[in-house]
Amino acid sequence: MRSLLIVAHGSRRQASNEEVRYLTKIISAVNSGFDDVDCAFLELANPTIPEGLENSIKRGAQEIVVMPYFLAAGRHVAEDIPDEIAPVQDRHRGVNINVVPHLGASTMMTTAILELASKTSTAL
Amino acid sequence: MRSLLIVAHGSRRQASNEEVRYLTKIISAVNSGFDDVDCAFLELANPTIPEGLENSIKRGAQEIVVMPYFLAAGRHVAEDIPDEIAPVQDRHRGVNINVVPHLGASTMMTTAILELASKTSTAL
């Protein structure tokens, strides 16, 4: 079984966490190529990254793709997310956990910006 | 003249700010429908939002579309960015400054996530 875990920063503002959970539901509903799609948060919200990974493994994941939902490749992406994953990988040697590039690295950011910029905008 | 100003959070880590500047250059180079494309930062990097707007106006902008390069519609998007824009708008009543939805609101986030998730991933 192949799972996708979308990892966001997490916020004190519940509505921001709900935006991520909603996006996760949308991706679950489309033909994503994954048997299981879930989200987890680096801090300030649940599930944490270890909890998210353990939940996927409990549901039967043999391969987990971790997708950092971050715009910049800063310390969170380069160090904190791998540090959270490492102990889970140590506990489950038979599960293949891989981290793909962060969202900001997507070539689609250009298109997304221009699509939004063409929308009816809000005058101040 | 119609300008696009991409507004990012800004980081102590210069490489993160450079990611935004690089993306801005890419958008300047494509057929974006804007005569002028620039970026500005809410904090920790230059130009600031007022500086970015004033620079666009000096270059001749009569309309400026402000695009919040943020994943979540938190306080920064809802309050801080409009607060930074307001005094500039007051000083230049003839310039049309509009804010479009933040990046996380783009329907392309789903596609971007799935495209990245299908990339060759990095084993830990």
PDB file of C-alpha atoms in Angstrom:
ATOM      1  CA  MET A   1       0.000   0.000   0.000  1.00  0.00           C
ATOM      2  CA  ARG A   2       1.279   3.442  -1.009  1.00  0.00           C
ATOM      3  CA  SER A   3       0.505   6.490   1.116  1.00  0.00           C
ATOM      4  CA  LEU A   4       0.942  10.240   0.697  1.00  0.00           C
ATOM      5  CA  LEU A   5       1.569  12.338   3.805  1.00  0.00           C
ATOM      6  CA  ILE A   6       1.273  16.099   3.259  1.00  0.00           C
ATOM      7  CA  VAL A   7       3.324  17.847   5.951  1.00  0.00           C
ATOM      8  CA  ALA A   8       2.490  21.470   6.789  1.00  0.00           C
ATOM      9  CA  HIS A   9       3.978  23.801   9.392  1.00  0.00           C
ATOM     10  CA  GLY A  10       0.888  24.010  11.601  1.00  0.00           C
ATOM     11  CA  SER A  11      -0.612  27.171  13.055  1.00  0.00           C
ATOM     12  CA  ARG A  12      -2.177  28.464  16.274  1.00  0.00           C
ATOM     13  CA  ARG A  13      -4.969  29.594  13.977  1.00  0.00           C
ATOM     14  CA  GLN A  14      -7.234  26.573  13.536  1.00  0.00           C
ATOM     15  CA  ALA A  15      -8.601  27.869  10.217  1.00  0.00           C
ATOM     16  CA  SER A  16      -5.112  27.592   8.700  1.00  0.00           C
ATOM     17  CA  ASN A  17      -4.830  23.955   9.799  1.00  0.00           C
ATOM     18  CA  GLU A  18      -8.298  23.333   8.381  1.00  0.00           C
ATOM     19  CA  GLU A  19      -7.156  24.698   4.993  1.00  0.00           C
ATOM     20  CA  VAL A  20      -4.536  21.914   4.928  1.00  0.00           C
ATOM     21  CA  ARG A  21      -7.024  19.258   6.051  1.00  0.00           C
ATOM     22  CA  TYR A  22      -9.482  20.391   3.383  1.00  0.00           C
ATOM     23  CA  LEU A  23      -6.782  20.226   0.684  1.00  0.00           C
ATOM     24  CA  THR A  24      -5.927  16.715   1.910  1.00  0.00           C
ATOM     25  CA  LYS A  25      -9.574  15.666   1.503  1.00  0.00           C
ATOM     26  CA  ILE A  26      -9.638  17.069  -2.037  1.00  0.00           C
ATOM     27  CA  ILE A  27      -6.521  15.079  -2.944  1.00  0.00           C
ATOM     28  CA  SER A  28      -7.996  11.934  -1.343  1.00  0.00           C
ATOM     29  CA  ALA A  29     -11.033  12.349  -3.555  1.00  0.00           C
ATOM     30  CA  VAL A  30      -9.201  12.660  -6.876  1.00  0.00           C
ATOM     31  CA  ASN A  31      -7.352   9.911  -8.690  1.00  0.00           C
ATOM     32  CA  SER A  32      -4.029  10.615  -6.999  1.00  0.00           C
ATOM     33  CA  GLY A  33      -2.265   7.308  -7.543  1.00  0.00           C
ATOM     34  CA  PHE A  34      -2.059   6.857  -3.740  1.00  0.00           C
ATOM     35  CA  ASP A  35      -4.101   4.327  -1.752  1.00  0.00           C
ATOM     36  CA  ASP A  36      -4.139   6.609   1.256  1.00  0.00           C
ATOM     37  CA  VAL A  37      -3.713  10.391   1.660  1.00  0.00           C
ATOM     38  CA  ASP A  38      -3.276  12.133   5.001  1.00  0.00           C
ATOM     39  CA  CYS A  39      -1.713  15.266   6.491  1.00  0.00           C
ATOM     40  CA  ALA A  40       0.501  15.963   9.498  1.00  0.00           C
ATOM     41  CA  PHE A  41       1.975  19.069  11.135  1.00  0.00           C
ATOM     42  CA  LEU A  42       5.505  19.971  12.178  1.00  0.00           C
ATOM     43  CA  GLU A  43       4.200  21.891  15.174  1.00  0.00           C
ATOM     44  CA  LEU A  44       1.132  23.510  16.795  1.00  0.00           C
ATOM     45  CA  ALA A  45      -1.401  21.040  15.347  1.00  0.00           C
ATOM     46  CA  ASN A  46      -2.227  17.337  15.221  1.00  0.00           C
ATOM     47  CA  PRO A  47      -1.369  14.785  14.077  1.00  0.00           C
ATOM     48  CA  THR A  48       2.378  15.341  14.465  1.00  0.00           C
ATOM     49  CA  ILE A  49       4.683  13.913  11.791  1.00  0.00           C
ATOM     50  CA  PRO A  50       5.499  10.728  13.792  1.00  0.00           C
ATOM     51  CA  GLU A  51       1.774  10.266  14.550  1.00  0.00           C
ATOM     52  CA  GLY A  52       0.857  10.746  10.881  1.00  0.00           C
ATOM     53  CA  LEU A  53       3.483   8.222   9.753  1.00  0.00           C
ATOM     54  CA  GLU A  54       2.489   5.682  12.423  1.00  0.00           C
ATOM     55  CA  ASN A  55      -1.190   6.062  11.455  1.00  0.00           C
ATOM     56  CA  SER A  56      -0.351   5.394   7.789  1.00  0.00           C
ATOM     57  CA  ILE A  57       1.705   2.330   8.768  1.00  0.00           C
ATOM     58  CA  LYS A  58      -1.167   1.049  10.949  1.00  0.00           C
ATOM     59  CA  ARG A  59      -3.478   1.370   7.921  1.00  0.00           C
ATOM     60  CA  GLY A  60      -1.027  -0.833   5.997  1.00  0.00           C
ATOM     61  CA  ALA A  61       1.369   1.557   4.225  1.00  0.00           C
ATOM     62  CA  GLN A  62       4.495  -0.115   2.858  1.00  0.00           C
ATOM     63  CA  GLU A  63       5.604   3.024   1.053  1.00  0.00           C
ATOM     64  CA  ILE A  64       5.030   6.578   2.333  1.00  0.00           C
ATOM     65  CA  VAL A  65       5.726   9.672   0.250  1.00  0.00           C
ATOM     66  CA  VAL A  66       6.185  12.736   2.478  1.00  0.00           C
ATOM     67  CA  MET A  67       5.375  16.023   0.723  1.00  0.00           C
ATOM     68  CA  PRO A  68       6.566  19.189   2.550  1.00  0.00           C
ATOM     69  CA  TYR A  69       3.800  21.783   2.078  1.00  0.00           C
ATOM     70  CA  PHE A  70       6.256  24.684   2.474  1.00  0.00           C
ATOM     71  CA  LEU A  71       7.110  27.522   0.096  1.00  0.00           C
ATOM     72  CA  ALA A  72      10.759  27.877   1.107  1.00  0.00           C
ATOM     73  CA  ALA A  73      13.444  25.237   1.494  1.00  0.00           C
ATOM     74  CA  GLY A  74      14.459  26.514   4.921  1.00  0.00           C
ATOM     75  CA  ARG A  75      15.529  24.744   8.097  1.00  0.00           C
ATOM     76  CA  HIS A  76      12.072  23.184   8.548  1.00  0.00           C
ATOM     77  CA  VAL A  77      12.321  21.403   5.197  1.00  0.00           C
ATOM     78  CA  ALA A  78      16.051  20.671   5.288  1.00  0.00           C
ATOM     79  CA  GLU A  79      16.395  19.532   8.899  1.00  0.00           C
ATOM     80  CA  ASP A  80      13.278  19.479  11.062  1.00  0.00           C
ATOM     81  CA  ILE A  81      11.087  17.268   8.854  1.00  0.00           C
ATOM     82  CA  PRO A  82      13.831  14.631   8.279  1.00  0.00           C
ATOM     83  CA  ASP A  83      14.585  14.716  12.049  1.00  0.00           C
ATOM     84  CA  GLU A  84      10.937  13.919  12.808  1.00  0.00           C
ATOM     85  CA  ILE A  85      10.857  11.081  10.283  1.00  0.00           C
ATOM     86  CA  ALA A  86      14.124   9.367  11.264  1.00  0.00           C
ATOM     87  CA  PRO A  87      12.979   7.629  14.506  1.00  0.00           C
ATOM     88  CA  VAL A  88       9.845   6.298  12.784  1.00  0.00           C
ATOM     89  CA  GLN A  89      11.955   4.944   9.916  1.00  0.00           C
ATOM     90  CA  ASP A  90      14.245   3.300  12.516  1.00  0.00           C
ATOM     91  CA  ARG A  91      11.244   1.598  14.147  1.00  0.00           C
ATOM     92  CA  HIS A  92       9.847   0.395  10.790  1.00  0.00           C
ATOM     93  CA  ARG A  93      12.783  -0.716   8.637  1.00  0.00           C
ATOM     94  CA  GLY A  94      10.474  -2.513   6.187  1.00  0.00           C
ATOM     95  CA  VAL A  95       8.531   0.643   5.314  1.00  0.00           C
ATOM     96  CA  ASN A  96       9.878   2.832   2.546  1.00  0.00           C
ATOM     97  CA  ILE A  97       9.614   6.495   3.640  1.00  0.00           C
ATOM     98  CA  ASN A  98      10.658   9.069   1.042  1.00  0.00           C
ATOM     99  CA  VAL A  99      10.629  12.861   1.070  1.00  0.00           C
ATOM    100  CA  VAL A 100       9.863  14.673  -2.201  1.00  0.00           C
ATOM    101  CA  PRO A 101      10.734  18.347  -2.992  1.00  0.00           C
ATOM    102  CA  HIS A 102       8.863  21.069  -1.092  1.00  0.00           C
ATOM    103  CA  LEU A 103       5.874  22.825  -2.692  1.00  0.00           C
ATOM    104  CA  GLY A 104       7.815  26.007  -3.537  1.00  0.00           C
ATOM    105  CA  ALA A 105      10.029  23.926  -5.843  1.00  0.00           C
ATOM    106  CA  SER A 106       7.072  23.150  -8.113  1.00  0.00           C
ATOM    107  CA  THR A 107       7.238  24.671 -11.573  1.00  0.00           C
ATOM    108  CA  MET A 108       3.493  25.251 -11.168  1.00  0.00           C
ATOM    109  CA  MET A 109       4.004  28.142  -8.741  1.00  0.00           C
ATOM    110  CA  THR A 110       4.481  30.476 -11.723  1.00  0.00           C
ATOM    111  CA  THR A 111       1.200  29.397 -13.280  1.00  0.00           C
ATOM    112  CA  ALA A 112      -0.614  29.530  -9.925  1.00  0.00           C
ATOM    113  CA  ILE A 113       0.582  33.111  -9.295  1.00  0.00           C
ATOM    114  CA  LEU A 114      -0.494  34.292 -12.743  1.00  0.00           C
ATOM    115  CA  GLU A 115      -3.854  32.558 -12.474  1.00  0.00           C
ATOM    116  CA  LEU A 116      -4.555  34.255  -9.130  1.00  0.00           C
ATOM    117  CA  ALA A 117      -3.246  37.610 -10.379  1.00  0.00           C
ATOM    118  CA  SER A 118      -5.821  37.533 -13.165  1.00  0.00           C
ATOM    119  CA  LYS A 119      -8.701  37.065 -10.723  1.00  0.00           C
ATOM    120  CA  THR A 120     -11.094  39.840  -9.804  1.00  0.00           C
ATOM    121  CA  SER A 121      -9.148  41.609  -7.139  1.00  0.00           C
ATOM    122  CA  THR A 122     -10.194  43.365  -3.963  1.00  0.00           C
ATOM    123  CA  ALA A 123      -9.790  47.135  -3.934  1.00  0.00           C
ATOM    124  CA  LEU A 124      -8.525  48.460  -0.602  1.00  0.00           C
TER     125      LEU A 124
ATOM    126  CA  MET B   1       1.105  50.669 -16.854  1.00  0.00           C
ATOM    127  CA  ARG B   2       0.084  47.540 -14.964  1.00  0.00           C
ATOM    128  CA  SER B   3       2.372  45.999 -12.322  1.00  0.00           C
ATOM    129  CA  LEU B   4       2.427  42.766 -10.357  1.00  0.00           C
ATOM    130  CA  LEU B   5       3.937  42.812  -6.866  1.00  0.00           C
ATOM    131  CA  ILE B   6       4.518  39.358  -5.343  1.00  0.00           C
ATOM    132  CA  VAL B   7       4.571  39.727  -1.556  1.00  0.00           C
ATOM    133  CA  ALA B   8       6.322  37.037   0.494  1.00  0.00           C
ATOM    134  CA  HIS B   9       6.884  36.765   4.231  1.00  0.00           C
ATOM    135  CA  GLY B  10      10.660  37.255   4.147  1.00  0.00           C
ATOM    136  CA  SER B  11      13.229  35.156   5.978  1.00  0.00           C
ATOM    137  CA  ARG B  12      16.478  35.550   7.940  1.00  0.00           C
ATOM    138  CA  ARG B  13      17.756  32.893   5.566  1.00  0.00           C
ATOM    139  CA  GLN B  14      18.852  34.755   2.421  1.00  0.00           C
ATOM    140  CA  ALA B  15      18.432  31.655   0.233  1.00  0.00           C
ATOM    141  CA  SER B  16      14.675  31.676   0.968  1.00  0.00           C
ATOM    142  CA  ASN B  17      14.404  35.314  -0.132  1.00  0.00           C
ATOM    143  CA  GLU B  18      16.413  34.456  -3.242  1.00  0.00           C
ATOM    144  CA  GLU B  19      13.882  31.717  -4.103  1.00  0.00           C
ATOM    145  CA  VAL B  20      11.205  34.441  -4.231  1.00  0.00           C
ATOM    146  CA  ARG B  21      13.413  36.795  -6.274  1.00  0.00           C
ATOM    147  CA  TYR B  22      14.213  33.989  -8.710  1.00  0.00           C
ATOM    148  CA  LEU B  23      10.509  33.153  -9.121  1.00  0.00           C
ATOM    149  CA  THR B  24       9.856  36.864  -9.754  1.00  0.00           C
ATOM    150  CA  LYS B  25      12.471  36.859 -12.529  1.00  0.00           C
ATOM    151  CA  ILE B  26      10.867  33.797 -14.119  1.00  0.00           C
ATOM    152  CA  ILE B  27       7.455  35.499 -14.100  1.00  0.00           C
ATOM    153  CA  SER B  28       8.998  38.702 -15.543  1.00  0.00           C
ATOM    154  CA  ALA B  29      10.394  36.621 -18.382  1.00  0.00           C
ATOM    155  CA  VAL B  30       7.144  34.908 -19.384  1.00  0.00           C
ATOM    156  CA  ASN B  31       4.183  36.541 -21.077  1.00  0.00           C
ATOM    157  CA  SER B  32       2.457  37.451 -17.817  1.00  0.00           C
ATOM    158  CA  GLY B  33       0.149  40.216 -19.013  1.00  0.00           C
ATOM    159  CA  PHE B  34       1.948  42.650 -16.666  1.00  0.00           C
ATOM    160  CA  ASP B  35       4.279  45.436 -17.827  1.00  0.00           C
ATOM    161  CA  ASP B  36       6.308  45.155 -14.655  1.00  0.00           C
ATOM    162  CA  VAL B  37       6.817  42.326 -12.130  1.00  0.00           C
ATOM    163  CA  ASP B  38       8.541  42.758  -8.775  1.00  0.00           C
ATOM    164  CA  CYS B  39       8.589  41.254  -5.285  1.00  0.00           C
ATOM    165  CA  ALA B  40       8.480  42.681  -1.767  1.00  0.00           C
ATOM    166  CA  PHE B  41       8.671  41.271   1.751  1.00  0.00           C
ATOM    167  CA  LEU B  42       6.465  41.706   4.812  1.00  0.00           C
ATOM    168  CA  GLU B  43       9.477  41.490   7.104  1.00  0.00           C
ATOM    169  CA  LEU B  44      13.152  40.493   7.391  1.00  0.00           C
ATOM    170  CA  ALA B  45      14.059  41.295   3.769  1.00  0.00           C
ATOM    171  CA  ASN B  46      14.033  44.141   1.239  1.00  0.00           C
ATOM    172  CA  PRO B  47      12.280  45.776  -0.427  1.00  0.00           C
ATOM    173  CA  THR B  48       9.490  46.192   2.131  1.00  0.00           C
ATOM    174  CA  ILE B  49       5.908  46.340   0.854  1.00  0.00           C
ATOM    175  CA  PRO B  50       5.765  50.190   0.872  1.00  0.00           C
ATOM    176  CA  GLU B  51       9.163  50.317  -0.876  1.00  0.00           C
ATOM    177  CA  GLY B  52       8.046  47.794  -3.493  1.00  0.00           C
ATOM    178  CA  LEU B  53       4.847  49.735  -4.186  1.00  0.00           C
ATOM    179  CA  GLU B  54       6.660  53.094  -4.343  1.00  0.00           C
ATOM    180  CA  ASN B  55       9.245  51.607  -6.731  1.00  0.00           C
ATOM    181  CA  SER B  56       6.482  50.345  -9.039  1.00  0.00           C
ATOM    182  CA  ILE B  57       4.791  53.747  -8.941  1.00  0.00           C
ATOM    183  CA  LYS B  58       8.121  55.482  -9.762  1.00  0.00           C
ATOM    184  CA  ARG B  59       8.445  53.177 -12.775  1.00  0.00           C
ATOM    185  CA  GLY B  60       5.021  54.394 -13.929  1.00  0.00           C
ATOM    186  CA  ALA B  61       2.491  51.909 -12.507  1.00  0.00           C
ATOM    187  CA  GLN B  62      -1.101  53.102 -12.646  1.00  0.00           C
ATOM    188  CA  GLU B  63      -2.461  49.741 -11.530  1.00  0.00           C
ATOM    189  CA  ILE B  64      -0.692  47.399  -9.086  1.00  0.00           C
ATOM    190  CA  VAL B  65      -1.864  43.838  -8.399  1.00  0.00           C
ATOM    191  CA  VAL B  66      -0.542  42.595  -5.038  1.00  0.00           C
ATOM    192  CA  MET B  67      -0.249  38.791  -4.840  1.00  0.00           C
ATOM    193  CA  PRO B  68       0.294  37.363  -1.325  1.00  0.00           C
ATOM    194  CA  TYR B  69       2.771  34.480  -1.708  1.00  0.00           C
ATOM    195  CA  PHE B  70       1.458  32.731   1.414  1.00  0.00           C
ATOM    196  CA  LEU B  71      -0.043  29.262   1.860  1.00  0.00           C
ATOM    197  CA  ALA B  72      -2.459  30.156   4.650  1.00  0.00           C
ATOM    198  CA  ALA B  73      -4.919  33.032   4.918  1.00  0.00           C
ATOM    199  CA  GLY B  74      -3.699  34.005   8.381  1.00  0.00           C
ATOM    200  CA  ARG B  75      -3.192  37.362  10.061  1.00  0.00           C
ATOM    201  CA  HIS B  76      -0.360  38.277   7.675  1.00  0.00           C
ATOM    202  CA  VAL B  77      -2.663  37.991   4.663  1.00  0.00           C
ATOM    203  CA  ALA B  78      -5.823  39.303   6.307  1.00  0.00           C
ATOM    204  CA  GLU B  79      -4.379  42.240   8.242  1.00  0.00           C
ATOM    205  CA  ASP B  80      -0.636  42.895   7.964  1.00  0.00           C
ATOM    206  CA  ILE B  81      -0.387  43.146   4.159  1.00  0.00           C
ATOM    207  CA  PRO B  82      -3.417  45.489   3.827  1.00  0.00           C
ATOM    208  CA  ASP B  83      -2.012  47.584   6.727  1.00  0.00           C
ATOM    209  CA  GLU B  84       1.291  47.993   4.855  1.00  0.00           C
ATOM    210  CA  ILE B  85      -0.481  48.963   1.630  1.00  0.00           C
ATOM    211  CA  ALA B  86      -2.961  51.498   3.094  1.00  0.00           C
ATOM    212  CA  PRO B  87      -0.577  54.467   3.655  1.00  0.00           C
ATOM    213  CA  VAL B  88       0.870  54.086   0.140  1.00  0.00           C
ATOM    214  CA  GLN B  89      -2.638  54.040  -1.317  1.00  0.00           C
ATOM    215  CA  ASP B  90      -3.413  57.197   0.697  1.00  0.00           C
ATOM    216  CA  ARG B  91      -0.357  58.955  -0.752  1.00  0.00           C
ATOM    217  CA  HIS B  92      -1.191  57.892  -4.343  1.00  0.00           C
ATOM    218  CA  ARG B  93      -4.961  58.175  -4.771  1.00  0.00           C
ATOM    219  CA  GLY B  94      -4.681  57.918  -8.570  1.00  0.00           C
ATOM    220  CA  VAL B  95      -2.996  54.513  -8.473  1.00  0.00           C
ATOM    221  CA  ASN B  96      -5.232  51.474  -8.390  1.00  0.00           C
ATOM    222  CA  ILE B  97      -3.800  48.974  -5.829  1.00  0.00           C
ATOM    223  CA  ASN B  98      -5.621  45.646  -5.575  1.00  0.00           C
ATOM    224  CA  VAL B  99      -4.943  42.514  -3.524  1.00  0.00           C
ATOM    225  CA  VAL B 100      -5.754  39.127  -5.078  1.00  0.00           C
ATOM    226  CA  PRO B 101      -6.264  35.826  -3.160  1.00  0.00           C
ATOM    227  CA  HIS B 102      -3.222  34.270  -1.456  1.00  0.00           C
ATOM    228  CA  LEU B 103      -1.321  31.435  -3.153  1.00  0.00           C
ATOM    229  CA  GLY B 104      -2.831  28.698  -0.949  1.00  0.00           C
ATOM    230  CA  ALA B 105      -6.261  29.561  -2.400  1.00  0.00           C
ATOM    231  CA  SER B 106      -5.170  28.458  -5.872  1.00  0.00           C
ATOM    232  CA  THR B 107      -6.888  25.368  -7.211  1.00  0.00           C
ATOM    233  CA  MET B 108      -3.500  24.442  -8.645  1.00  0.00           C
ATOM    234  CA  MET B 109      -2.103  23.451  -5.238  1.00  0.00           C
ATOM    235  CA  THR B 110      -3.672  20.001  -5.675  1.00  0.00           C
ATOM    236  CA  THR B 111      -1.987  19.498  -9.030  1.00  0.00           C
ATOM    237  CA  ALA B 112       1.329  20.877  -7.749  1.00  0.00           C
ATOM    238  CA  ILE B 113       1.317  18.461  -4.782  1.00  0.00           C
ATOM    239  CA  LEU B 114       0.566  15.452  -6.953  1.00  0.00           C
ATOM    240  CA  GLU B 115       3.185  16.451  -9.517  1.00  0.00           C
ATOM    241  CA  LEU B 116       5.854  16.726  -6.805  1.00  0.00           C
ATOM    242  CA  ALA B 117       4.708  13.512  -5.124  1.00  0.00           C
ATOM    243  CA  SER B 118       5.330  11.639  -8.360  1.00  0.00           C
ATOM    244  CA  LYS B 119       8.942  12.871  -8.574  1.00  0.00           C
ATOM    245  CA  THR B 120      11.900  10.687  -7.773  1.00  0.00           C
ATOM    246  CA  SER B 121      12.013  10.998  -4.048  1.00  0.00           C
ATOM    247  CA  THR B 122      14.877  11.089  -1.586  1.00  0.00           C
ATOM    248  CA  ALA B 123      15.228   8.038   0.645  1.00  0.00           C
ATOM    249  CA  LEU B 124      16.202   8.962   4.191  1.00  0.00           C
TER     250      LEU B 124
END
